[in-house]
């Protein structure tokens, strides 16, 4: 009989230790080590395992013809955009998101659309009873869809049931943290159980050709709970993002072996479920406050799709020793860099002000092209000078204050012109990429100093008292110092 082997496994990263300790040395988390029995995976005696001979397999060359992977359309264009055109046969997808964000709603609609199209779709819930899933389907108006439901957590029972009859085209497992297998002896939700259950389901998908979607819980910092190795085992990892107070939902591909990883799908949460948004820019800009200081429209790119979104900034005098820097939807370190450039090269004194920056609509921006729009919104709020309502901004700011060009300038301008914008503030070197067919008035800036001077001059005309703290830089010098600004004032 095999000797029982106990180890302490980190429930956050999967690292194993032979004794308990308060902090995991691999991921740095505290109180995440749990005692688990690791005998199940190695219960076969060593003498028997050493006598097993490996089987031979065929080797192929690189010059062979590769057929395109057959895909199954989900019936939702936004979901197909993120997955790369649909579900690939035998693929396994991992979908993560905050509780209540709409993961179960999205997958219920997807399975219902496939079932109505004549495909066998199976929805297995380990967290809800069948009656609860039916209530959701009735609320969404999908009760008549021929989706096969089950409430089960045993992986062996699930694989045995799905192996009978026709192979399902799509299987939803909600969620992987509730599954358990007999091959290991530990509680459901532990690192060992999640890894073993995911491996068994992935093996079934590759063998049968069915596409499987695994729903994963997330931790308090937004990472998918469980061992990191599960994200390496699956073919695609999708993140369902959004704020609970906003009706917008963003589906983003973090990893995708069969498609791009920079595409997003935009949905709107309604009383009848998730509705696809074919024109995200129009939705993000639908509730703009025209003529308000501190707001700028950024022309960004998400994958192959141009997206226009509003950046909102608030700069207010602080009563604290250390000013606050709060940002939602953008990289905080990027905001700190823009503030440093404004103070070092443009003479904008922000060390005594609290700074707040928000991306409207719940969208998260990852590209550095938003630097110019963020800087324009910050200076506009400080000087109380409203920016032109028909202008869009995009460009990357370097540490020297120079505005650098960004990719896909023509696509950004085309989207802005389609939504009725009349002008664009863009890098000087990007003017040659557009030509004269942009349809907008182009205001090319070579350095951040000239843009700050223009906004400050507008603020001085409207309200001299609120703009007195921002000097008007000398646009003849690309990178003037704050000392020169003080001499000009004197």
CSV table of C-alpha atoms in Angstrom, one decimal, residues 243 245-246 294-296 298 309-314 326-330 335 355-365 373-374 377-378:
chain,number,residue,atom,x,y,z
A,243,UNK,CA,-18.1,48.1,-13.7
A,245,UNK,CA,-22.7,50.5,-11.9
A,246,UNK,CA,-22.2,50.7,-15.7
A,294,UNK,CA,-11.4,68.6,-18.1
A,295,UNK,CA,-12.9,66.3,-20.7
A,296,UNK,CA,-11.1,65.2,-23.9
A,298,UNK,CA,-9.4,60.0,-27.2
A,309,UNK,CA,-13.9,57.3,-25.6
A,310,UNK,CA,-14.0,60.3,-23.3
A,311,UNK,CA,-11.3,60.9,-20.7
A,312,UNK,CA,-12.4,62.9,-17.7
A,313,UNK,CA,-9.9,64.8,-15.5
A,314,UNK,CA,-10.3,66.7,-12.3
A,326,UNK,CA,-6.4,58.4,-8.5
A,327,UNK,CA,-7.0,56.9,-12.0
A,328,UNK,CA,-9.7,54.5,-13.2
A,329,UNK,CA,-9.3,52.7,-16.6
A,330,UNK,CA,-5.7,53.7,-17.3
A,335,UNK,CA,-0.4,59.1,-15.4
A,355,UNK,CA,-5.4,64.7,-9.7
A,356,UNK,CA,-8.2,62.4,-10.7
A,357,UNK,CA,-8.5,60.7,-14.1
A,358,UNK,CA,-11.4,58.5,-15.3
A,359,UNK,CA,-12.1,56.7,-18.6
A,360,UNK,CA,-15.8,57.0,-19.2
A,361,UNK,CA,-17.9,53.9,-19.8
A,362,UNK,CA,-15.8,51.4,-17.9
A,363,UNK,CA,-13.3,50.8,-20.7
A,364,UNK,CA,-9.7,50.1,-19.8
A,365,UNK,CA,-7.1,51.7,-22.1
A,373,UNK,CA,-5.7,63.2,-24.5
A,374,UNK,CA,-4.9,62.8,-20.8
A,377,UNK,CA,-7.8,67.0,-20.1
A,378,UNK,CA,-5.5,67.7,-17.1
